[in-house]
PDB file of C-alpha atoms in Angstrom:
ATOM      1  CA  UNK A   1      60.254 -49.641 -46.307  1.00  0.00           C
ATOM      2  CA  UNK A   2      58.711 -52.495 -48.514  1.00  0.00           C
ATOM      3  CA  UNK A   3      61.313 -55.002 -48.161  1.00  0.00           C
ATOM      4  CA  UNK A   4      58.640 -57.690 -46.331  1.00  0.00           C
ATOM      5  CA  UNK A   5      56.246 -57.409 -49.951  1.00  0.00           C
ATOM      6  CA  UNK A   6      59.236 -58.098 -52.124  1.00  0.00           C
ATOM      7  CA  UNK A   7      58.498 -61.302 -52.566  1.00  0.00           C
ATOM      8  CA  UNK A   8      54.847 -61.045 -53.100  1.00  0.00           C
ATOM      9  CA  UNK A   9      55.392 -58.826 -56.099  1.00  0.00           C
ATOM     10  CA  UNK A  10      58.386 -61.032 -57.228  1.00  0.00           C
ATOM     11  CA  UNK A  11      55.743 -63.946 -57.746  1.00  0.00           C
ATOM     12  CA  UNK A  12      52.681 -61.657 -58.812  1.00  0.00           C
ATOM     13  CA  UNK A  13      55.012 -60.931 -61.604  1.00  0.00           C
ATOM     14  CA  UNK A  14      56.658 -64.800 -62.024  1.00  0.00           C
ATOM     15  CA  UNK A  15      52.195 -65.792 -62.190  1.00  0.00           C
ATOM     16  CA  UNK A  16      51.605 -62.841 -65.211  1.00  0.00           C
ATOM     17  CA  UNK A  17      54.548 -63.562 -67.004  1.00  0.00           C
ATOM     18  CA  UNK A  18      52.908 -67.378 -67.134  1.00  0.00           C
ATOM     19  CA  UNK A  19      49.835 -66.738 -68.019  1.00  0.00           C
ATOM     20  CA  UNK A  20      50.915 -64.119 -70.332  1.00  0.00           C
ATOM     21  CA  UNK A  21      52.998 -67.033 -72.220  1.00  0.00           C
ATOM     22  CA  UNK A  22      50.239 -69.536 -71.719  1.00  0.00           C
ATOM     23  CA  UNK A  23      47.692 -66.618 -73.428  1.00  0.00           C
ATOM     24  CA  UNK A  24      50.008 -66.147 -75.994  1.00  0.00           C
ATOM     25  CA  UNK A  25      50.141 -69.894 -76.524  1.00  0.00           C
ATOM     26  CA  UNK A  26      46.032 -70.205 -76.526  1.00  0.00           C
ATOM     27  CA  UNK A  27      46.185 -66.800 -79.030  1.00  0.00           C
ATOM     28  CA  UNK A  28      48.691 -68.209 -81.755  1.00  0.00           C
ATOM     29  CA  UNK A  29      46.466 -71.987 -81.736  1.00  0.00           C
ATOM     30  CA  UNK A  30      43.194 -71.307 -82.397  1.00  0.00           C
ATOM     31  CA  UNK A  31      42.717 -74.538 -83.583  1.00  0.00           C
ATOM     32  CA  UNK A  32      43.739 -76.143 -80.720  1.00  0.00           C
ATOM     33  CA  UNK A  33      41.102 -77.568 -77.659  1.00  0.00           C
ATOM     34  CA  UNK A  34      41.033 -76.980 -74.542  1.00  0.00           C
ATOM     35  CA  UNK A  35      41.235 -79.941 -72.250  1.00  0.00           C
ATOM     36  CA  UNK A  36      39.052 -81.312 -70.031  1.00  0.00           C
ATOM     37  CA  UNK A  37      39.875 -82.864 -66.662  1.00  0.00           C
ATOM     38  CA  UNK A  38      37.987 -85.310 -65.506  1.00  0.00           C
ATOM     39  CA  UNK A  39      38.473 -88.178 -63.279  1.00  0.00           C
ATOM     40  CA  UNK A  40      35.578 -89.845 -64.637  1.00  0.00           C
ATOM     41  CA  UNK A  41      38.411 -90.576 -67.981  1.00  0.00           C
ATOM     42  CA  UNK A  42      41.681 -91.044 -67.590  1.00  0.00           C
ATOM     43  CA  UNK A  43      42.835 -90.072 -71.209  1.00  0.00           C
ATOM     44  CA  UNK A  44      40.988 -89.861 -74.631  1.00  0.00           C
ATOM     45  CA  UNK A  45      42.222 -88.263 -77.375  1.00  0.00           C
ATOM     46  CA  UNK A  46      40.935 -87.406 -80.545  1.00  0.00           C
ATOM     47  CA  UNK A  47      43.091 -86.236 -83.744  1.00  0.00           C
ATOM     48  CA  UNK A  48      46.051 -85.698 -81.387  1.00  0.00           C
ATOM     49  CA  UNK A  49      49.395 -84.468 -82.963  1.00  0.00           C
ATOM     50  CA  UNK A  50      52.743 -82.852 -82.105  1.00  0.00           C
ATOM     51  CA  UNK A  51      52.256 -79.279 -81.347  1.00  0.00           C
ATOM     52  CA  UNK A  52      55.955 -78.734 -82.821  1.00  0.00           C
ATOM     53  CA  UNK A  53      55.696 -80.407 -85.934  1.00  0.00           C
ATOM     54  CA  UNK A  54      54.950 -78.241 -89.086  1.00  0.00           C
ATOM     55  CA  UNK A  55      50.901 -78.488 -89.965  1.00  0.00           C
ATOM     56  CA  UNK A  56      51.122 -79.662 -93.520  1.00  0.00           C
ATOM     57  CA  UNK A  57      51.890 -83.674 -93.498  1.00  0.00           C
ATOM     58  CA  UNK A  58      51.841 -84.219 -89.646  1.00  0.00           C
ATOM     59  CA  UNK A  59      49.792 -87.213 -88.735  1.00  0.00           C
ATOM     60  CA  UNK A  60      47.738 -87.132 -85.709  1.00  0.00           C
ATOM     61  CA  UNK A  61      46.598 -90.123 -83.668  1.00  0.00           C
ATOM     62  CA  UNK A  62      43.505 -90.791 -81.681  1.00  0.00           C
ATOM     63  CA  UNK A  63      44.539 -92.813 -78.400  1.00  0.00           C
ATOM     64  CA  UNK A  64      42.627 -93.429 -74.939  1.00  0.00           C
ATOM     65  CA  UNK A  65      43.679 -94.644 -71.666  1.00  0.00           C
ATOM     66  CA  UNK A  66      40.509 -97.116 -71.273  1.00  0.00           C
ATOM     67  CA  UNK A  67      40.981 -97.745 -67.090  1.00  0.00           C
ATOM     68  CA  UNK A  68      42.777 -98.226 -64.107  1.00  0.00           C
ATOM     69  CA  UNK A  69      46.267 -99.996 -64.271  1.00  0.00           C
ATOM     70  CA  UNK A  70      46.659-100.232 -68.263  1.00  0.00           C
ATOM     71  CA  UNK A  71      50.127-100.456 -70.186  1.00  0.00           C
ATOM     72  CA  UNK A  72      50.040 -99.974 -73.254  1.00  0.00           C
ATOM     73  CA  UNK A  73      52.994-101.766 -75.239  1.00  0.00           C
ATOM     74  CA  UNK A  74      53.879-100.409 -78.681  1.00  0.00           C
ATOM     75  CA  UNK A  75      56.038-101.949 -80.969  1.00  0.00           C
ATOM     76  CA  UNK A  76      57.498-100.621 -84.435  1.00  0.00           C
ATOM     77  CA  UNK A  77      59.841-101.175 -87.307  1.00  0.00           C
ATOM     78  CA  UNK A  78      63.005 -98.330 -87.198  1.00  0.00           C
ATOM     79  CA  UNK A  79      61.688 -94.975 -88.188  1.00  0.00           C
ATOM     80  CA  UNK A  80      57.817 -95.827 -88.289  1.00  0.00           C
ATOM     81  CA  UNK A  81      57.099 -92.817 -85.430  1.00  0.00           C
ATOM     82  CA  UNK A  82      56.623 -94.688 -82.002  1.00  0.00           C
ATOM     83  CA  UNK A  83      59.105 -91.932 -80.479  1.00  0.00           C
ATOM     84  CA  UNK A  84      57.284 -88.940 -82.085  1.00  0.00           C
ATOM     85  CA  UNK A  85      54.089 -90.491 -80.686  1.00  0.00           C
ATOM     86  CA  UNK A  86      55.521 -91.019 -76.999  1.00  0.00           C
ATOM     87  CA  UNK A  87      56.758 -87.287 -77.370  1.00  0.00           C
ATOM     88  CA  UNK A  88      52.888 -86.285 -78.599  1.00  0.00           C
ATOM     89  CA  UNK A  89      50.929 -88.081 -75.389  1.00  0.00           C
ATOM     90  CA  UNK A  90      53.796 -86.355 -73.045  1.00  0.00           C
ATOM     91  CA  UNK A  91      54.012 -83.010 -74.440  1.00  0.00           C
ATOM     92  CA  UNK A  92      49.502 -82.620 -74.557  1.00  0.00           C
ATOM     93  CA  UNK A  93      49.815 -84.466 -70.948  1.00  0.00           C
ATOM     94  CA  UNK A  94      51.989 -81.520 -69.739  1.00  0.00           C
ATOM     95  CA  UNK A  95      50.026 -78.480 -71.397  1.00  0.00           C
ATOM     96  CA  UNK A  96      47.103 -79.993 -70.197  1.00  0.00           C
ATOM     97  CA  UNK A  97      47.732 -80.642 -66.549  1.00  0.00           C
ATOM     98  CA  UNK A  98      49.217 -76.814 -66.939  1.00  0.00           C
ATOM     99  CA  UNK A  99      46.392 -75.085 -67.948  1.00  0.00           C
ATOM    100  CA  UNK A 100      47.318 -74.826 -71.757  1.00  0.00           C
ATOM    101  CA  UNK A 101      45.459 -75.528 -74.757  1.00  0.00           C
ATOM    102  CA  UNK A 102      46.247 -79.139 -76.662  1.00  0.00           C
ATOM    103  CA  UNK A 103      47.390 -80.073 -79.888  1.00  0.00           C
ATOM    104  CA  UNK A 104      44.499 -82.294 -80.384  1.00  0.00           C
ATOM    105  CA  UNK A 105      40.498 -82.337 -81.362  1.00  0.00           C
ATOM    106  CA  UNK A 106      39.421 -83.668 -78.114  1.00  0.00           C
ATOM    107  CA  UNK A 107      41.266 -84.332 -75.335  1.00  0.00           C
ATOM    108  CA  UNK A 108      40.702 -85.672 -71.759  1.00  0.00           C
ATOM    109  CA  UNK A 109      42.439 -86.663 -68.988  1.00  0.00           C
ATOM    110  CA  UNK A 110      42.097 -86.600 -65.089  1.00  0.00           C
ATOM    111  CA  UNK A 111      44.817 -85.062 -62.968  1.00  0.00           C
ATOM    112  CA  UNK A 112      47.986 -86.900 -62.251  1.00  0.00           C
ATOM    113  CA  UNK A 113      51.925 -87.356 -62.092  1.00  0.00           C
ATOM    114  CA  UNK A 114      53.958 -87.883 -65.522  1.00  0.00           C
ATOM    115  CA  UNK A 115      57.353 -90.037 -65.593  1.00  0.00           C
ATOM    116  CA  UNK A 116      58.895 -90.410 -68.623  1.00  0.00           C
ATOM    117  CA  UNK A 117      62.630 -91.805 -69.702  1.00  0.00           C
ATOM    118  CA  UNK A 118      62.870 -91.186 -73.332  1.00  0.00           C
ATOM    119  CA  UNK A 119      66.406 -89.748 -73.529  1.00  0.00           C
ATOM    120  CA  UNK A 120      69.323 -91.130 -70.678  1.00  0.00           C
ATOM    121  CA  UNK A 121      72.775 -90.589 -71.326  1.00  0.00           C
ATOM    122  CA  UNK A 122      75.849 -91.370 -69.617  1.00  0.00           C
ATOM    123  CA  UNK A 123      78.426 -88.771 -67.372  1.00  0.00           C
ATOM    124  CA  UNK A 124      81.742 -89.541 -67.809  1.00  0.00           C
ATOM    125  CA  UNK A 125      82.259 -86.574 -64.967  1.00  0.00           C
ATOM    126  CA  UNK A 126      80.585 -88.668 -62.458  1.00  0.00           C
ATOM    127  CA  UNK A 127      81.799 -91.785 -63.755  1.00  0.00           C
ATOM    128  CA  UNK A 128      77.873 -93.075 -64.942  1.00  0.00           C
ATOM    129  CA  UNK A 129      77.730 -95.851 -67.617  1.00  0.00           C
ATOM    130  CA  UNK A 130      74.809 -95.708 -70.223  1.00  0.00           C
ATOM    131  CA  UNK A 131      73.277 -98.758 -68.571  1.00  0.00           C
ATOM    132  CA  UNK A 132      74.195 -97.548 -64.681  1.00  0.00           C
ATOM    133  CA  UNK A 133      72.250 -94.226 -66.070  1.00  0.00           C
ATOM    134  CA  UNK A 134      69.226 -95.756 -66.760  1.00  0.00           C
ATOM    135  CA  UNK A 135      68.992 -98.277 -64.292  1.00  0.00           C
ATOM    136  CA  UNK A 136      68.824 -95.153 -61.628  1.00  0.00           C
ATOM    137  CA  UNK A 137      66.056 -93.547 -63.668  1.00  0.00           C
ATOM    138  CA  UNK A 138      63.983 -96.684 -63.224  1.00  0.00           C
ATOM    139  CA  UNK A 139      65.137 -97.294 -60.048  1.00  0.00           C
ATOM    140  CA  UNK A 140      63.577 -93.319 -59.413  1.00  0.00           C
ATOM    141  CA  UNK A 141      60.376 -94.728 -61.146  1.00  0.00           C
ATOM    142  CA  UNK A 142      59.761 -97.298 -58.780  1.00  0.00           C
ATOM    143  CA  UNK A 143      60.239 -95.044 -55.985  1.00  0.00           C
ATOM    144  CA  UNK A 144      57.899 -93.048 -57.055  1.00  0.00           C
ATOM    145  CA  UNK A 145      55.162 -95.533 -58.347  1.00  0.00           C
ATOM    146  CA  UNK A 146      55.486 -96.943 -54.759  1.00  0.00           C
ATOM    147  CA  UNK A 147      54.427 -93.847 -53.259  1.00  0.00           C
ATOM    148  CA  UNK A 148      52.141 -92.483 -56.249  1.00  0.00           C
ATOM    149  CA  UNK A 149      48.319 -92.246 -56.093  1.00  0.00           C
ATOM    150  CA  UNK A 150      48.092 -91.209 -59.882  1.00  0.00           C
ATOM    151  CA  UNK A 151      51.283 -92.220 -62.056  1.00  0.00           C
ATOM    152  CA  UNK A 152      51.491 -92.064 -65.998  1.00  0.00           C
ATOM    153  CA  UNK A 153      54.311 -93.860 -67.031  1.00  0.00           C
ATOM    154  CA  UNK A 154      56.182 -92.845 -70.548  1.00  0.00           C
ATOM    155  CA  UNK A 155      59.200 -95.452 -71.491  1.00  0.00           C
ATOM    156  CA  UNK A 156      61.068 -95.713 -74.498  1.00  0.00           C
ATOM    157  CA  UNK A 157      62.951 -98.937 -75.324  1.00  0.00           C
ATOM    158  CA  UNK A 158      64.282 -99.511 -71.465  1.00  0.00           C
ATOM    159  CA  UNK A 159      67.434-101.565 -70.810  1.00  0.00           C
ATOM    160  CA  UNK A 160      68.889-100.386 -74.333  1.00  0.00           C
ATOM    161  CA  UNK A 161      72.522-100.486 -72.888  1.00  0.00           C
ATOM    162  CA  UNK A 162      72.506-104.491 -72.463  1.00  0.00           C
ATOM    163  CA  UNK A 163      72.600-107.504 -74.222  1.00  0.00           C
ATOM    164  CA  UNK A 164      69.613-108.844 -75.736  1.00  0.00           C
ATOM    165  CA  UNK A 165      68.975-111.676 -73.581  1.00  0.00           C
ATOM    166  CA  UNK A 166      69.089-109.523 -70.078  1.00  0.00           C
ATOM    167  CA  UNK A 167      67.400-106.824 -71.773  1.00  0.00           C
ATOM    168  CA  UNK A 168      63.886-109.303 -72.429  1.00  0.00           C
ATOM    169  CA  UNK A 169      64.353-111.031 -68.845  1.00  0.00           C
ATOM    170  CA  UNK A 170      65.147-107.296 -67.145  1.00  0.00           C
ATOM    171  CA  UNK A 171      61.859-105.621 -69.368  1.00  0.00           C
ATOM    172  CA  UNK A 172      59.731-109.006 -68.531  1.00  0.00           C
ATOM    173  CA  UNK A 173      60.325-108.349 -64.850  1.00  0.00           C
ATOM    174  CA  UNK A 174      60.009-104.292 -64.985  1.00  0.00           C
ATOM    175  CA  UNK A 175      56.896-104.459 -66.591  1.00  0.00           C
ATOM    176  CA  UNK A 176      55.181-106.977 -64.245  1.00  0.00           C
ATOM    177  CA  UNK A 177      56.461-104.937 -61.671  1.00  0.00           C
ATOM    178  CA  UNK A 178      54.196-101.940 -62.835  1.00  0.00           C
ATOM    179  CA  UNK A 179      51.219-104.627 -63.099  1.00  0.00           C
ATOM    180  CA  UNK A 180      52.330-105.367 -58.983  1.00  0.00           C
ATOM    181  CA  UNK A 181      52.525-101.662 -58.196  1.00  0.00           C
ATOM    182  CA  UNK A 182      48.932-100.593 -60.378  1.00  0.00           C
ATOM    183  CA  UNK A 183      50.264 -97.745 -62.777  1.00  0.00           C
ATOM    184  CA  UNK A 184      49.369 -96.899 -66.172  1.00  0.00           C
ATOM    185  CA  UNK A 185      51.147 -95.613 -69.248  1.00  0.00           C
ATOM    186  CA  UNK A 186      52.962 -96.557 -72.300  1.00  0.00           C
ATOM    187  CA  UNK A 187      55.990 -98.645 -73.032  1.00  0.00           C
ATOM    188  CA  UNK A 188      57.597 -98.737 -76.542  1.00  0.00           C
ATOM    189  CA  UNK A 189      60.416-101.175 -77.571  1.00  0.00           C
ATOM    190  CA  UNK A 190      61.913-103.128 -80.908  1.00  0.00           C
ATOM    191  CA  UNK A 191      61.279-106.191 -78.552  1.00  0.00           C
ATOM    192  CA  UNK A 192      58.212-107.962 -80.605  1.00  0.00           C
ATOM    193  CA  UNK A 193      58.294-110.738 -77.537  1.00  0.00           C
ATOM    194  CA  UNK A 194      57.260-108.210 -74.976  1.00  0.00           C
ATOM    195  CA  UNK A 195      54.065-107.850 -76.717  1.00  0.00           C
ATOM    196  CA  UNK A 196      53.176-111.536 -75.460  1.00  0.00           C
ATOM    197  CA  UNK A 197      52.565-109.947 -72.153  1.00  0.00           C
ATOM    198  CA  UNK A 198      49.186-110.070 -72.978  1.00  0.00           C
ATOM    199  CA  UNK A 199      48.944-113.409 -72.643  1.00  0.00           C
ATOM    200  CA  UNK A 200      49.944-112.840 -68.687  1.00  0.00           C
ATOM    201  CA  UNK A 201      47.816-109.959 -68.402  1.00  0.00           C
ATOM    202  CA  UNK A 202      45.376-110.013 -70.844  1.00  0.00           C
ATOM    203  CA  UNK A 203      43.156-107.380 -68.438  1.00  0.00           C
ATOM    204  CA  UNK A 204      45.548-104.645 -68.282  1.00  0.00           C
ATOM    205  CA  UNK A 205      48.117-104.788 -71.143  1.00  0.00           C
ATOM    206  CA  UNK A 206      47.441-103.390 -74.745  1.00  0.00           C
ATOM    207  CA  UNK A 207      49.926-104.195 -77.746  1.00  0.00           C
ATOM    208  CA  UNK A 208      49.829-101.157 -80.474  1.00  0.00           C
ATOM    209  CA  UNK A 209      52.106-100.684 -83.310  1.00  0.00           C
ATOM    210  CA  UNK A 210      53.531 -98.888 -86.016  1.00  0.00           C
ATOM    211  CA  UNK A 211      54.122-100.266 -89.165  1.00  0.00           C
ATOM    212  CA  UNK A 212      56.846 -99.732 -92.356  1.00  0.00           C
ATOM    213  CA  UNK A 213      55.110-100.815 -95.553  1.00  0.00           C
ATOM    214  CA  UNK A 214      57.803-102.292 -98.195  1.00  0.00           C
ATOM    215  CA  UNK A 215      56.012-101.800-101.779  1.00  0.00           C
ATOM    216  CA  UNK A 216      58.504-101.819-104.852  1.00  0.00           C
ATOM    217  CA  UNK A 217      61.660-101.609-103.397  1.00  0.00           C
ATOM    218  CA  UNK A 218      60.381 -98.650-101.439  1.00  0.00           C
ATOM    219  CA  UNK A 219      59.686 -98.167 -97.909  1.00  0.00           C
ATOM    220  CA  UNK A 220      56.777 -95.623 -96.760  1.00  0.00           C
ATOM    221  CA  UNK A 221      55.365 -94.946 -93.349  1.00  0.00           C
ATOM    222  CA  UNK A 222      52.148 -94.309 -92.205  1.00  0.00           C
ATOM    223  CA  UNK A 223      52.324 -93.398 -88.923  1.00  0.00           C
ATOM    224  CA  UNK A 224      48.887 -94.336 -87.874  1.00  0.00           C
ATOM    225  CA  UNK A 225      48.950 -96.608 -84.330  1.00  0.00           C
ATOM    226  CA  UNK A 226      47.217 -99.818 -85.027  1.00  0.00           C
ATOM    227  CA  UNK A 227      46.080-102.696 -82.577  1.00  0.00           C
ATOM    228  CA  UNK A 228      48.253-105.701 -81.917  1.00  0.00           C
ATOM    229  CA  UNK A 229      52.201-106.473 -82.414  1.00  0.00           C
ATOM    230  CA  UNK A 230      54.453-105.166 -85.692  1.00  0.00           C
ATOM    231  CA  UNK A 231      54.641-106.918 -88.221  1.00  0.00           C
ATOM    232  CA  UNK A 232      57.504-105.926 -90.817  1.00  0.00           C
ATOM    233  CA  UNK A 233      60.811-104.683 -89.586  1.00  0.00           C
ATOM    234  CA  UNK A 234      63.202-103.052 -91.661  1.00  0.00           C
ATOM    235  CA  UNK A 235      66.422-102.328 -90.635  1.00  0.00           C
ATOM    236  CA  UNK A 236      68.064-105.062 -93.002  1.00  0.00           C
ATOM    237  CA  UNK A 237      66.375-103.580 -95.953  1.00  0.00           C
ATOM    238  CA  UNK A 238      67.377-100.104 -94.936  1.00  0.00           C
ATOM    239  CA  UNK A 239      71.094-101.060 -94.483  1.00  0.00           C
ATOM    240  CA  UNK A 240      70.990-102.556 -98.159  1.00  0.00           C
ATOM    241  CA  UNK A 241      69.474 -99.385 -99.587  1.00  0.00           C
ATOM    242  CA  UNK A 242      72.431 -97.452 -98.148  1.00  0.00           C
ATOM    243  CA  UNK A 243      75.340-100.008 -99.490  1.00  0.00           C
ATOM    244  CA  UNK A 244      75.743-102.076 -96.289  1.00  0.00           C
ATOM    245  CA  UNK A 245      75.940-105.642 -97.490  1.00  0.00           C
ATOM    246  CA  UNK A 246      73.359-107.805 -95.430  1.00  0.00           C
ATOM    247  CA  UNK A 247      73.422-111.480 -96.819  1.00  0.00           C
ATOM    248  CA  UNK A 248      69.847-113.794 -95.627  1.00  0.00           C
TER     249      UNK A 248
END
């Protein structure tokens, strides 16, 4: 007798069980803010953090999007939290955009599309190389920044799967490909010589970093983002501190 409002009461219950999780969410965070959307700002954050890292010693991050067509490149020594901080911007873009509360003081965005390729792996069932792998994400990401008003872009160290020598030439060209097609968002990579893109675009691209300090034999991280290019890498003193024999 009520098969035709079935479905209606199938997706009255799919929207409570939502916003039952997403009250839940707002319930157990009372610290946390609740976003504003504007598209007078396109993101600005204020004491932003991981909302899955344990309170006592996370470091949070302020970070803003300042207009139109901006990528930011951020560059760190091994270990020094450019990943965790990629992960942060995507995970607050996402409650955001859904309604959620933020793991942050302030935050502000304006409505839009996220793309992110943090994590590709091969298929040996469908016979996909690392390398083929991510050269179809990106080649979905141009696709869709072709055909995308609003695009925020999240990339962490593209062409990994390839030699070093393709990988700048292949990264150079990606990157001023985004400048061509007008989208925003965040590129990190170990490559210090992609942070000379400024010099080609010194409107619209943004080197940050993340540093390792070295102070008596010891290596401590900060993770704060700072302005400009890294500085210290340490992967050679690592390597030594765990037996491998690195000679200069």
């Amino acid at each position: 007798n009520y098969r035709e409002n079935v479905s209606t009461w199938l997706d009255t219950i799919q929207r409570f069980d939502a916003l039952v999780s997403m009250g839940t969410y707002r319930f157990n965070h009372p610290d946390y803010c609740t976003p504003v959307l504007s598209d007078d700002i396109l993101l600005q954050a204020e004491e932003m953090g991981h909302p899955l890292l344990n309170t006592k010693g996370k470091v949070s991050n302020d970070f803003e999007v300042r207009k139109l067509h901006d990528l930011y490149i951020v560059t760190e020594a091994n270990m020094a939290g450019k990943s965790t901080f990629l992960r942060t911007v995507g995970v607050n873009l996402v409650l955001a955009l859904s309604g959620n509360v933020v793991c942050s003081r302030t935050f502000a965005c304006r409505t839009m599309s996220l793309f992110t390729s943090m994590r590709t792996t091969d298929n040996l069932a469908k016979g996909t190389s690392y390398f083929h792998a991510e050269l179809l994400r990106l080649q979905q990401l141009v696709a869709t920044a072709e055909h995308a008003d609003r695009l925020f872009i999240i990339l962490d160290e593209i062409l990994k799967g390839t030699n070093s020598m393709d990988k700048q030439k292949g990264s150079f060209a990606l990157i001023k490909q985004f400048m061509a097609l007008q989208a925003n968002g965040i590129i990190a990579t170990h490559d210090l010589l992609l942070g000379t893109l400024i010099d080609l675009f010194p409107e619209n691209i943004c080197n940050y970093r993340f540093e390792a300090d070295i102070t008596d034999n010891e290596l401590t991280f900060s993770y704060r983002l700072r302005p400009g290019v890294a500085q210290n890498m340490n992967a050679c003193f690592l390597m030594k501190k765990m037996g491998i024999a690195v000679t200069d």
